[in-house]
PDB file of C-alpha atoms and ligand atoms in Angstrom:
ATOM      1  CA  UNK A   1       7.974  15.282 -16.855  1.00 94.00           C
ATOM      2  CA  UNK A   2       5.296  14.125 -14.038  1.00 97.00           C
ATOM      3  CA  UNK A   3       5.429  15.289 -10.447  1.00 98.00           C
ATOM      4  CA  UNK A   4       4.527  11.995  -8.723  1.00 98.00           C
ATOM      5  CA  UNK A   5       3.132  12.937  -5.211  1.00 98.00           C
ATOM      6  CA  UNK A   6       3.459   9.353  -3.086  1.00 98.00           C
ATOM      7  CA  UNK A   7       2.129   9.230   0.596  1.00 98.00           C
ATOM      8  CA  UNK A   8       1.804   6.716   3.217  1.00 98.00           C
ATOM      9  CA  UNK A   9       1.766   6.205   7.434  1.00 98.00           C
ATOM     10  CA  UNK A  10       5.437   5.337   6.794  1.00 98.00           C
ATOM     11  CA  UNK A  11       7.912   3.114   4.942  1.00 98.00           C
ATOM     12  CA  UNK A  12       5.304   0.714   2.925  1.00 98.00           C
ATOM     13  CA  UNK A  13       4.137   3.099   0.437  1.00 98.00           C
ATOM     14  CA  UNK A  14       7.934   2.610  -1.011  1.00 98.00           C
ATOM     15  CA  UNK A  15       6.690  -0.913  -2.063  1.00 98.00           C
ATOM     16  CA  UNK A  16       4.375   1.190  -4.810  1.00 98.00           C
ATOM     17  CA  UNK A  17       7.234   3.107  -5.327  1.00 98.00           C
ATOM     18  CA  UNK A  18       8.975   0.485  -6.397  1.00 98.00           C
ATOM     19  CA  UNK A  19       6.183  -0.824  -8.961  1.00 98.00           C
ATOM     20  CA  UNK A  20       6.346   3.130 -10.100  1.00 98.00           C
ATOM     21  CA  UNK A  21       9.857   3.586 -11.216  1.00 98.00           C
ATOM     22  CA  UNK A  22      10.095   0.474 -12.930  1.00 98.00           C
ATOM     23  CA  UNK A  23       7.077   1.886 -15.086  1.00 98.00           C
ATOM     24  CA  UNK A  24       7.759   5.509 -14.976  1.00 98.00           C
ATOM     25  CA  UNK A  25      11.721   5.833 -14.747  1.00 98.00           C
ATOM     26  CA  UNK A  26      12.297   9.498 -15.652  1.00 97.00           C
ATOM     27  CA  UNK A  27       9.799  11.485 -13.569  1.00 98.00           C
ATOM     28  CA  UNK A  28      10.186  13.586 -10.309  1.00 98.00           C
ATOM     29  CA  UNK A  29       8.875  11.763  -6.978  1.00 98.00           C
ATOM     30  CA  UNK A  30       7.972  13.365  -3.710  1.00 98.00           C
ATOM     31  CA  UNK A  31       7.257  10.668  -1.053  1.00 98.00           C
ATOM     32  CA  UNK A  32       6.199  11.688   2.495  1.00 98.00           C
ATOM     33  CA  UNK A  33       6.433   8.901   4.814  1.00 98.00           C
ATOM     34  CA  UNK A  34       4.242  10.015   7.838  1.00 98.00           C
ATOM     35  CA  UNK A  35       5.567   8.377  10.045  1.00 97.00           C
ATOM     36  CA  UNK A  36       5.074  10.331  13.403  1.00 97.00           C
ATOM     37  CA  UNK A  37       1.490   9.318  13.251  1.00 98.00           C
ATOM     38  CA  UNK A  38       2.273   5.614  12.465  1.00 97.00           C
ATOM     39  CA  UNK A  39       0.463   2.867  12.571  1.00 97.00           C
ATOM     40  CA  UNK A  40      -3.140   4.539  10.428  1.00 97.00           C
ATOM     41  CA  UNK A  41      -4.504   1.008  10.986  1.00 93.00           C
ATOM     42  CA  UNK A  42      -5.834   0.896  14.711  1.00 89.00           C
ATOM     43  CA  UNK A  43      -6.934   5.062  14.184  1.00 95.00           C
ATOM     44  CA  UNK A  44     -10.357   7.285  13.527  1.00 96.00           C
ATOM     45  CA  UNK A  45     -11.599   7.683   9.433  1.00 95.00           C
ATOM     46  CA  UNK A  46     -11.085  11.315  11.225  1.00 97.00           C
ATOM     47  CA  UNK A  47      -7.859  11.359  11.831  1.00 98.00           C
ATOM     48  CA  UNK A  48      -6.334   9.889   8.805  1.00 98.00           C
ATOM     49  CA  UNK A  49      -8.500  12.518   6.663  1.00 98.00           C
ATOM     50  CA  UNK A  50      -6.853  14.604   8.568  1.00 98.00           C
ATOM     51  CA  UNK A  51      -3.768  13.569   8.303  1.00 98.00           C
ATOM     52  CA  UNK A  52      -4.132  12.800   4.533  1.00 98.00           C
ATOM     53  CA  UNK A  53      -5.248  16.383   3.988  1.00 98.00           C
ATOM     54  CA  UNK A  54      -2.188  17.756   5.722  1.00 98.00           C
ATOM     55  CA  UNK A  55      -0.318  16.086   3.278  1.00 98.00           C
ATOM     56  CA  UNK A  56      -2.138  16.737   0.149  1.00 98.00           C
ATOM     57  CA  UNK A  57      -1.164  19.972   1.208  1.00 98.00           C
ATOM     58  CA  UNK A  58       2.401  19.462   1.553  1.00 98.00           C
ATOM     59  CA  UNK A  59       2.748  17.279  -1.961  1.00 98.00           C
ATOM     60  CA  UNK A  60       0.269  19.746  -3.627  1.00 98.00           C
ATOM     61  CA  UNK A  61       2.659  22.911  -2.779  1.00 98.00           C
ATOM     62  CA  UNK A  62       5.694  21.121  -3.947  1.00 98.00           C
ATOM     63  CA  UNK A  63       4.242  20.630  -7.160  1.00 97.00           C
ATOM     64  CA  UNK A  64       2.796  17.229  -7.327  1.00 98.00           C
ATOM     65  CA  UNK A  65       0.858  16.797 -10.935  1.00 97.00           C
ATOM     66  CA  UNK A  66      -0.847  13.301  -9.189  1.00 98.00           C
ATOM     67  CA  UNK A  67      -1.198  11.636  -5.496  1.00 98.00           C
ATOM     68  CA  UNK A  68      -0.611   7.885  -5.181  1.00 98.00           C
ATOM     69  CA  UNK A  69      -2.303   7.407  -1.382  1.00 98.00           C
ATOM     70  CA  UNK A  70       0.267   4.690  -1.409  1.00 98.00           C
ATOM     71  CA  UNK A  71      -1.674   3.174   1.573  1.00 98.00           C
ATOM     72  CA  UNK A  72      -4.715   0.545   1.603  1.00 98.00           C
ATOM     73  CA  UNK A  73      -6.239   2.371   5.310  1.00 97.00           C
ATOM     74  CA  UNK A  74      -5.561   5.976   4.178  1.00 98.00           C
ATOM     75  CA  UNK A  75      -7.731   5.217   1.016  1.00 97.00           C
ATOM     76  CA  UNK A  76     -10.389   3.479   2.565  1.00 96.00           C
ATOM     77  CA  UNK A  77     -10.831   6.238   4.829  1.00 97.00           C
ATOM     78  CA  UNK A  78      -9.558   9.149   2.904  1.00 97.00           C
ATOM     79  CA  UNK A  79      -9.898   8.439  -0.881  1.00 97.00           C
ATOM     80  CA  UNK A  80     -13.550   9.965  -1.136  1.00 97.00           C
ATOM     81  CA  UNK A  81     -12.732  13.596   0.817  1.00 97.00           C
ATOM     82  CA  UNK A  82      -9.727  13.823  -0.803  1.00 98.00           C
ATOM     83  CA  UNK A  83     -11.615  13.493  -4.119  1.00 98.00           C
ATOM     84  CA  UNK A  84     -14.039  15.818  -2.933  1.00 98.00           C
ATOM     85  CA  UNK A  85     -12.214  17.973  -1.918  1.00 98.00           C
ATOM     86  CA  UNK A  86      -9.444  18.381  -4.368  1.00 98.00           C
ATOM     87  CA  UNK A  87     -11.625  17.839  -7.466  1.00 98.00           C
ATOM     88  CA  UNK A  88      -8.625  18.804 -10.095  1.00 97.00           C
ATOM     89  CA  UNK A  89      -6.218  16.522  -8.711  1.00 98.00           C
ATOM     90  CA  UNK A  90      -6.099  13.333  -9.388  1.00 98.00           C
ATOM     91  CA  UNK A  91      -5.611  10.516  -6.959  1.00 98.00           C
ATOM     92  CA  UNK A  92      -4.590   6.840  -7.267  1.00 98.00           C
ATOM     93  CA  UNK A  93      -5.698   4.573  -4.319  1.00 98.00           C
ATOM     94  CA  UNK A  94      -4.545   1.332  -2.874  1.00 97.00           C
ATOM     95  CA  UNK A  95      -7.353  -1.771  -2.464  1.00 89.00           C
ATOM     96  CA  UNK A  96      -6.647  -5.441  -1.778  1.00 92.00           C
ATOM     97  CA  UNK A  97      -6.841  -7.452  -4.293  1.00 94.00           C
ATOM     98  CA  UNK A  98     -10.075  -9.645  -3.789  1.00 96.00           C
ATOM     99  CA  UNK A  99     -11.092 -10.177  -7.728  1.00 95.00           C
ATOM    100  CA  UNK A 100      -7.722 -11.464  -9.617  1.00 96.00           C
ATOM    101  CA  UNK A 101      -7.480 -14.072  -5.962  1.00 97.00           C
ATOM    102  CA  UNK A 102     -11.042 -14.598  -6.355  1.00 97.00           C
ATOM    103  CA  UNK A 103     -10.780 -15.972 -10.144  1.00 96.00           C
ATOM    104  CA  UNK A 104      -7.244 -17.652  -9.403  1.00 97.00           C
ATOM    105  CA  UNK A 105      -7.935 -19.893  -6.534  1.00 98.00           C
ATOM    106  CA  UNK A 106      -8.265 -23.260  -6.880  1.00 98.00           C
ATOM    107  CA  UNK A 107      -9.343 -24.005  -3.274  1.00 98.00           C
ATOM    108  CA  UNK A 108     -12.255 -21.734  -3.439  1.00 98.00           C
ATOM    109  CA  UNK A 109     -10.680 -20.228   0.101  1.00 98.00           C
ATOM    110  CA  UNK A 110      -8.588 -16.887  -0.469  1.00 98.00           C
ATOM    111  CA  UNK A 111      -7.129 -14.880   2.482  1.00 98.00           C
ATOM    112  CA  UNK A 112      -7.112 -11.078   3.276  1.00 98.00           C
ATOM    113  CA  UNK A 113      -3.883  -9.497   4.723  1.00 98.00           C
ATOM    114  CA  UNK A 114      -4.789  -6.054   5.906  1.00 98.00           C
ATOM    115  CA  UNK A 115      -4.879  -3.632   8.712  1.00 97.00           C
ATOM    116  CA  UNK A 116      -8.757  -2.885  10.809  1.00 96.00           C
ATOM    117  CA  UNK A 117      -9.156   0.257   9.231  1.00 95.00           C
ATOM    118  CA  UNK A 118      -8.535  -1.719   5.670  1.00 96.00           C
ATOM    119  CA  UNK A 119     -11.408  -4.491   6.607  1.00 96.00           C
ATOM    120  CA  UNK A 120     -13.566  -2.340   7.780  1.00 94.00           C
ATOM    121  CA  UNK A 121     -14.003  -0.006   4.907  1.00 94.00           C
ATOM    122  CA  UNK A 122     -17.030   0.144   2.778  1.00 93.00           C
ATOM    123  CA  UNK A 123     -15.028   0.047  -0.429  1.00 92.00           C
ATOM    124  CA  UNK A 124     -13.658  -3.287   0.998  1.00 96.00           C
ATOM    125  CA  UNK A 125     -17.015  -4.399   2.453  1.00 96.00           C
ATOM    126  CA  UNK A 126     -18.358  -3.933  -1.440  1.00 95.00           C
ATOM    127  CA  UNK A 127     -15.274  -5.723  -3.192  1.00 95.00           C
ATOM    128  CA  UNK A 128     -15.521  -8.444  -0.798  1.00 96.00           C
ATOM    129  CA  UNK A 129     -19.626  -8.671  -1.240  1.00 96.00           C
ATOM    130  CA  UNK A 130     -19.511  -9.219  -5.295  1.00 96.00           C
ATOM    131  CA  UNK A 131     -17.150 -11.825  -5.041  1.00 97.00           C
ATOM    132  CA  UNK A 132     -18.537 -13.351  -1.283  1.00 94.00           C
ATOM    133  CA  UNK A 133     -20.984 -15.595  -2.719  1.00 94.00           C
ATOM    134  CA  UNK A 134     -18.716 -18.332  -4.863  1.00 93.00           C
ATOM    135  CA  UNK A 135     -15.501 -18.104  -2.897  1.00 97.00           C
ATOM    136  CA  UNK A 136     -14.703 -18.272   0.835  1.00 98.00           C
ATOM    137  CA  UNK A 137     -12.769 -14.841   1.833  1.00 98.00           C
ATOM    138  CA  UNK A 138     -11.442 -14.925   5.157  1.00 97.00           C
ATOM    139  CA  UNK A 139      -9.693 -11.846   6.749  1.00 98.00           C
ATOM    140  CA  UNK A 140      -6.734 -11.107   9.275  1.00 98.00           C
ATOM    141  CA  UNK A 141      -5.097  -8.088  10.419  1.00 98.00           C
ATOM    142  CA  UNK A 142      -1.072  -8.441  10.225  1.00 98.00           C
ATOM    143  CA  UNK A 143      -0.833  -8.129  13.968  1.00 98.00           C
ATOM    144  CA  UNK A 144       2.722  -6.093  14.322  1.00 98.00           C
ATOM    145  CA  UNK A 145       3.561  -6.222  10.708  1.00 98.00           C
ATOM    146  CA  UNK A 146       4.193  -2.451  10.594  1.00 98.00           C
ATOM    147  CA  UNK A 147       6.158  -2.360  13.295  1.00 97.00           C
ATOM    148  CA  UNK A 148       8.415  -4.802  12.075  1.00 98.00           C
ATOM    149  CA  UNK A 149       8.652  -3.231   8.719  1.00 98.00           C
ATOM    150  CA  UNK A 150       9.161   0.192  10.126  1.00 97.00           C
ATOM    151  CA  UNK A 151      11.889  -1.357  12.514  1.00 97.00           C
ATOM    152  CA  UNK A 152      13.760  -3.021  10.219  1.00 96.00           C
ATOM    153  CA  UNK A 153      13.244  -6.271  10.847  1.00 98.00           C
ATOM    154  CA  UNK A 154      12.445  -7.831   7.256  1.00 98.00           C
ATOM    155  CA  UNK A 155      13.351 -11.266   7.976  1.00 97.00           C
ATOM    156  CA  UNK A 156      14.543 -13.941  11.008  1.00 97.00           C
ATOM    157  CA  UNK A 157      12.640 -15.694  13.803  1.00 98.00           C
ATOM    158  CA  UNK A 158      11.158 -12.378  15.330  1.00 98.00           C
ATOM    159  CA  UNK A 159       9.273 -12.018  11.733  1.00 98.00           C
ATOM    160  CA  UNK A 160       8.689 -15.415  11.357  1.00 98.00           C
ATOM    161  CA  UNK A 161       6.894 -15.515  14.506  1.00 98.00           C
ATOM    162  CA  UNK A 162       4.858 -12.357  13.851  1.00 98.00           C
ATOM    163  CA  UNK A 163       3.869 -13.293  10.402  1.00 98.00           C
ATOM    164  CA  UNK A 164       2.661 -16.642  11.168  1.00 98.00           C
ATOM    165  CA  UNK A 165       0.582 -15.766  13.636  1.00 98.00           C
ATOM    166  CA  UNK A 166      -1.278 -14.256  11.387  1.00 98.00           C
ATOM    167  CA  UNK A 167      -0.984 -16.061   8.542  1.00 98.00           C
ATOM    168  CA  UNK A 168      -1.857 -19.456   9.826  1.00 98.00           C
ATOM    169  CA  UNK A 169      -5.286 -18.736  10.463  1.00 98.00           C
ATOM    170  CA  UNK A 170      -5.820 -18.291   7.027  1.00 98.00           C
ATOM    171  CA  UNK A 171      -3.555 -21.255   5.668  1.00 98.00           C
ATOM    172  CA  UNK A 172      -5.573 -23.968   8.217  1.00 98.00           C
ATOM    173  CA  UNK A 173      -9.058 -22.703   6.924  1.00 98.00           C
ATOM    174  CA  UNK A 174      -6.863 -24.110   3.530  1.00 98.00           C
ATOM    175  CA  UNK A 175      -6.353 -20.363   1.919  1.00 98.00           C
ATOM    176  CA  UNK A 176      -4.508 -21.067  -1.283  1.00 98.00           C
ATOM    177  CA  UNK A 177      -4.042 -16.910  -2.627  1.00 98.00           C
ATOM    178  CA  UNK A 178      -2.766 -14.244  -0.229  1.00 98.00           C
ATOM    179  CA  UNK A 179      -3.888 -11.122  -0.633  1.00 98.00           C
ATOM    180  CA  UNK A 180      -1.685  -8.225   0.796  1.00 98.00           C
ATOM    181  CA  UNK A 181      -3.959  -5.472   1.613  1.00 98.00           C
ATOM    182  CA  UNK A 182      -1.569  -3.336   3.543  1.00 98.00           C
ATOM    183  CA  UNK A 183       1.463  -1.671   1.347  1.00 98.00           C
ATOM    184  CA  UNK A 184       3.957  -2.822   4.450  1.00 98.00           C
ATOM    185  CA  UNK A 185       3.629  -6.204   3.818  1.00 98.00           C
ATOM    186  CA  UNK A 186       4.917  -6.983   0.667  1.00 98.00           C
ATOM    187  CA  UNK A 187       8.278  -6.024   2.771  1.00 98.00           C
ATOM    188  CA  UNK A 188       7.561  -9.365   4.125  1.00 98.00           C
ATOM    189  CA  UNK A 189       6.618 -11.318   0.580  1.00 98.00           C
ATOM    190  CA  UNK A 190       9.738 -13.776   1.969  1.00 98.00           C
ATOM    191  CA  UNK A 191       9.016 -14.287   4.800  1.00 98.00           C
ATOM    192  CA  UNK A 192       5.015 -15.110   4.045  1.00 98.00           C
ATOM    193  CA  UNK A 193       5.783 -16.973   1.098  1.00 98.00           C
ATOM    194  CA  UNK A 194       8.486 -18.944   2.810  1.00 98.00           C
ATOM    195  CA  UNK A 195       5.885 -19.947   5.652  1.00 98.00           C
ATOM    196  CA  UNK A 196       2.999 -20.294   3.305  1.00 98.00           C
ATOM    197  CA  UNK A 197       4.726 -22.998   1.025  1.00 96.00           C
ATOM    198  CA  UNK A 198       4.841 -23.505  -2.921  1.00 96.00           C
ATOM    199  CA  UNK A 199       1.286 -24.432  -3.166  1.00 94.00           C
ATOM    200  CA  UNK A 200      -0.134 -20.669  -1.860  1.00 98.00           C
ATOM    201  CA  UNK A 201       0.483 -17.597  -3.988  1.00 98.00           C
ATOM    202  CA  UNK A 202       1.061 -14.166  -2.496  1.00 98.00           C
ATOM    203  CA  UNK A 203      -0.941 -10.883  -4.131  1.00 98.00           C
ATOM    204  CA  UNK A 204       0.952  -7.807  -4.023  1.00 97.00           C
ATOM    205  CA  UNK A 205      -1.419  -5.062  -5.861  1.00 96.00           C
ATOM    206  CA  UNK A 206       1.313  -2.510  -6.429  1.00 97.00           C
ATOM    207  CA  UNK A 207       2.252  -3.616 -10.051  1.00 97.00           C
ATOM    208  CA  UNK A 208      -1.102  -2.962 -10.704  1.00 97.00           C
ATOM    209  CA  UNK A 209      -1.730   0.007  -8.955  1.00 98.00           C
ATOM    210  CA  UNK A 210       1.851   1.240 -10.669  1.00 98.00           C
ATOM    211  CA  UNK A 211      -0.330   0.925 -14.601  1.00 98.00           C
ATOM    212  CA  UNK A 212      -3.397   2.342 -13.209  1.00 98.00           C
ATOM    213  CA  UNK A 213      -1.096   5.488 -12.678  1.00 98.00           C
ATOM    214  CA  UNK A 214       0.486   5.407 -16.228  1.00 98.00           C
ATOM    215  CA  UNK A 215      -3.489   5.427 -17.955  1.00 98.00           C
ATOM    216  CA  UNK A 216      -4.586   8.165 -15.585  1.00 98.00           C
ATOM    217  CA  UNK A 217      -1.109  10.241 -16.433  1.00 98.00           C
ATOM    218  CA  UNK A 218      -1.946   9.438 -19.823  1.00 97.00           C
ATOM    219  CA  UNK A 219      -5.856  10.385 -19.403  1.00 97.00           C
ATOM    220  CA  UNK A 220      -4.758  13.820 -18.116  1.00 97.00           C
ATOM    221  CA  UNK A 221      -2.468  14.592 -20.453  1.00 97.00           C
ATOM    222  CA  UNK A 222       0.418  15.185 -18.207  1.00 96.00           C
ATOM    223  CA  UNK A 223       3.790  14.053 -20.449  1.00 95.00           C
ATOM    224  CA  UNK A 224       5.926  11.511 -18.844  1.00 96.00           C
ATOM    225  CA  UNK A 225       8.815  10.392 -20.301  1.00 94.00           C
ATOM    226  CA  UNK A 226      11.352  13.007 -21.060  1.00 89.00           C
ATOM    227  CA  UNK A 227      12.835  14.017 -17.538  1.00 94.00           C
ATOM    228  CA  UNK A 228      15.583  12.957 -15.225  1.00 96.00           C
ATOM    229  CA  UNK A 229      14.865  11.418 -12.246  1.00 98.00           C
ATOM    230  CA  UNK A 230      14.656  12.627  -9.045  1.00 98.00           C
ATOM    231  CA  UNK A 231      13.054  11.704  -5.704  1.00 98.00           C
ATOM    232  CA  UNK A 232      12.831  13.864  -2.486  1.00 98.00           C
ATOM    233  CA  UNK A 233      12.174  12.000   0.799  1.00 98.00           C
ATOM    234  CA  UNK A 234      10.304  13.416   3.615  1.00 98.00           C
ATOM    235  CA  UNK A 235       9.392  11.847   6.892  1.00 98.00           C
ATOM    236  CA  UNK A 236       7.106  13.736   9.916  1.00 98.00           C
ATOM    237  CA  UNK A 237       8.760  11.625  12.115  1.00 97.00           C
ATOM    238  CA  UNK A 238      12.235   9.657  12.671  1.00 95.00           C
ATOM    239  CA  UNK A 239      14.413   9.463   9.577  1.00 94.00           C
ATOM    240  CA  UNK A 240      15.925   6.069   9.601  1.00 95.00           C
ATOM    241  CA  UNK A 241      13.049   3.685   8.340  1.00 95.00           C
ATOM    242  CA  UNK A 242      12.572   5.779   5.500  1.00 97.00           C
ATOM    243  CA  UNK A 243      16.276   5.883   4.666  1.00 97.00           C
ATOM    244  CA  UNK A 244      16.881   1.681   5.260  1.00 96.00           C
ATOM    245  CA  UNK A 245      13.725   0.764   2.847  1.00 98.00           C
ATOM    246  CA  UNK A 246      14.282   3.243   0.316  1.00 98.00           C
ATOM    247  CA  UNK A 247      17.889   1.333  -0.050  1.00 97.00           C
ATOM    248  CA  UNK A 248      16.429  -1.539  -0.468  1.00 95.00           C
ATOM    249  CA  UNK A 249      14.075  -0.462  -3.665  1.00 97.00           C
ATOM    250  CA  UNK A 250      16.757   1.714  -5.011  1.00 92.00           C
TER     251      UNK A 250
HETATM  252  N1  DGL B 301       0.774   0.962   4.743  1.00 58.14           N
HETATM  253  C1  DGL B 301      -0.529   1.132   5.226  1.00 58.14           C
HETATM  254  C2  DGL B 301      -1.597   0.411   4.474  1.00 58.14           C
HETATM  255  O1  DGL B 301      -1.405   0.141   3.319  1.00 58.14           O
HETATM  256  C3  DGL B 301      -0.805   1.541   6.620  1.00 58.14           C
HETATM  257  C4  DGL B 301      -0.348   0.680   7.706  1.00 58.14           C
HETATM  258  C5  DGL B 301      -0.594   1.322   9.035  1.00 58.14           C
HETATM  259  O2  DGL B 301      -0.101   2.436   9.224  1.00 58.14           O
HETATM  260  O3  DGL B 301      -1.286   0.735   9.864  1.00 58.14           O
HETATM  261  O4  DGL B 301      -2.640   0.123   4.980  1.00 58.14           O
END
């Protein structure tokens, strides 16, 4: 049985989680929801290695076999130490989806859902350079998006408002893929497909990030499989957002 290690600033990482179980149904999770120190998007590369080392810590000692950095900012600025750092562990990291939007629009236009930190990586900045030059990839933080996911508020006019502020720059420069490059926002899938109409399709990566996880278990050689599940929640800050999204993939 696996020890899946699972980290993120706070409820999204859940919406990996989610992608995981389906996959791996009979393996131990840990997921640390760090929540006191949410949002990661607005704060120093600095900080959230910090931050993301703290936690390594934390999973590593409880017996984590692998770390999903469940979080698109903590990878871009955390990913590479991490690696370094911990060179027998290893980690699975979030990235937005640029390349299966890039070869599925039909508008040549895709838009990027993601926090500052996300945009402004370099492993971003690459992605979105290889692709750059035959499609049009235009970017937008989801201003308040992790607040409202961390609050609760999943759906109604107070998201609606939120998410199209964001989202209608990126439908008027005539966007016809979504990208969600933030692990909150596929909370909001609903919502941002509802506003986005049936002619725009919405990119969550976490399916994808959930098989990347079974080949590297499989690479390793750790056996998955034969266990019962479990999960243990912890949370640096607050305990309710953890405890109303977790019923929601459980
Ligand atoms: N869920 C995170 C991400 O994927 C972090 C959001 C935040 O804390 O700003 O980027």
């Amino acid at each position: 049985m696996a020890s899946i290690g699972i980290f993120d600033s706070g409820s999204g990482g859940l919406s990996v989680y989610r992608e995981l179980v389906k996959l791996l149904p009979r393996e131990r999770y840990i997921y640390f929801s760090d929540n006191a120190h949410c949002p990661y998007g607005e704060k120093t590369a600095e900080y959230i290695q910090d931050r993301a080392h703290v936690i390594t810590d934390i999973l590593l000692g409880m017996g984590a076999d692998i770390i999903v950095v469940a979080c698109n900012t903590a990878t871009a600025a955390a990913i590479a130490s991490l690696r370094a750092d911990y060179p027998d562990v290893p980690f699975i990291g979030m990235e937005p989806a640029v390349k299966p939007a890039a070869l599925g629009t039909k508008s040549g236009v895709i838009g990027v859902l993601a926090t500052a930190g996300t945009l402004k990586g370099s492993k971003y900045l690459h992605t979105r350079g290889q692709f750059e030059d035959n499609v049009h990839i235009i970017e937008h933080v989801g201003e308040g998006f992790v607040e409202l996911v961390e609050n609760g508020i999943l759906d109604g006019p107070e998201a609606e408002k939120t998410v199209r502020t964001s989202l209608q720059p990126l439908l008027d420069q005539g966007a016809d893929i979504i990208v969600l490059g933030c692990t909150h926002y596929p909370f909001l899938q609903p919502v941002i497909e509802r506003l986005a109409g049936p002619g725009v399709r919405v990119i969550d990566p976490a399916p994808a990030v959930a098989r990347q996880t079974v080949r590297v278990l499989q690479e390793k050689g750790i056996p998955t499989g034969e266990g019962t599940f479990s999960i243990d929640l912890y949370h640096s800050g607050e305990p309710d957002s953890l405890q109303r999204i977790y019923q929601l993939v459980s």
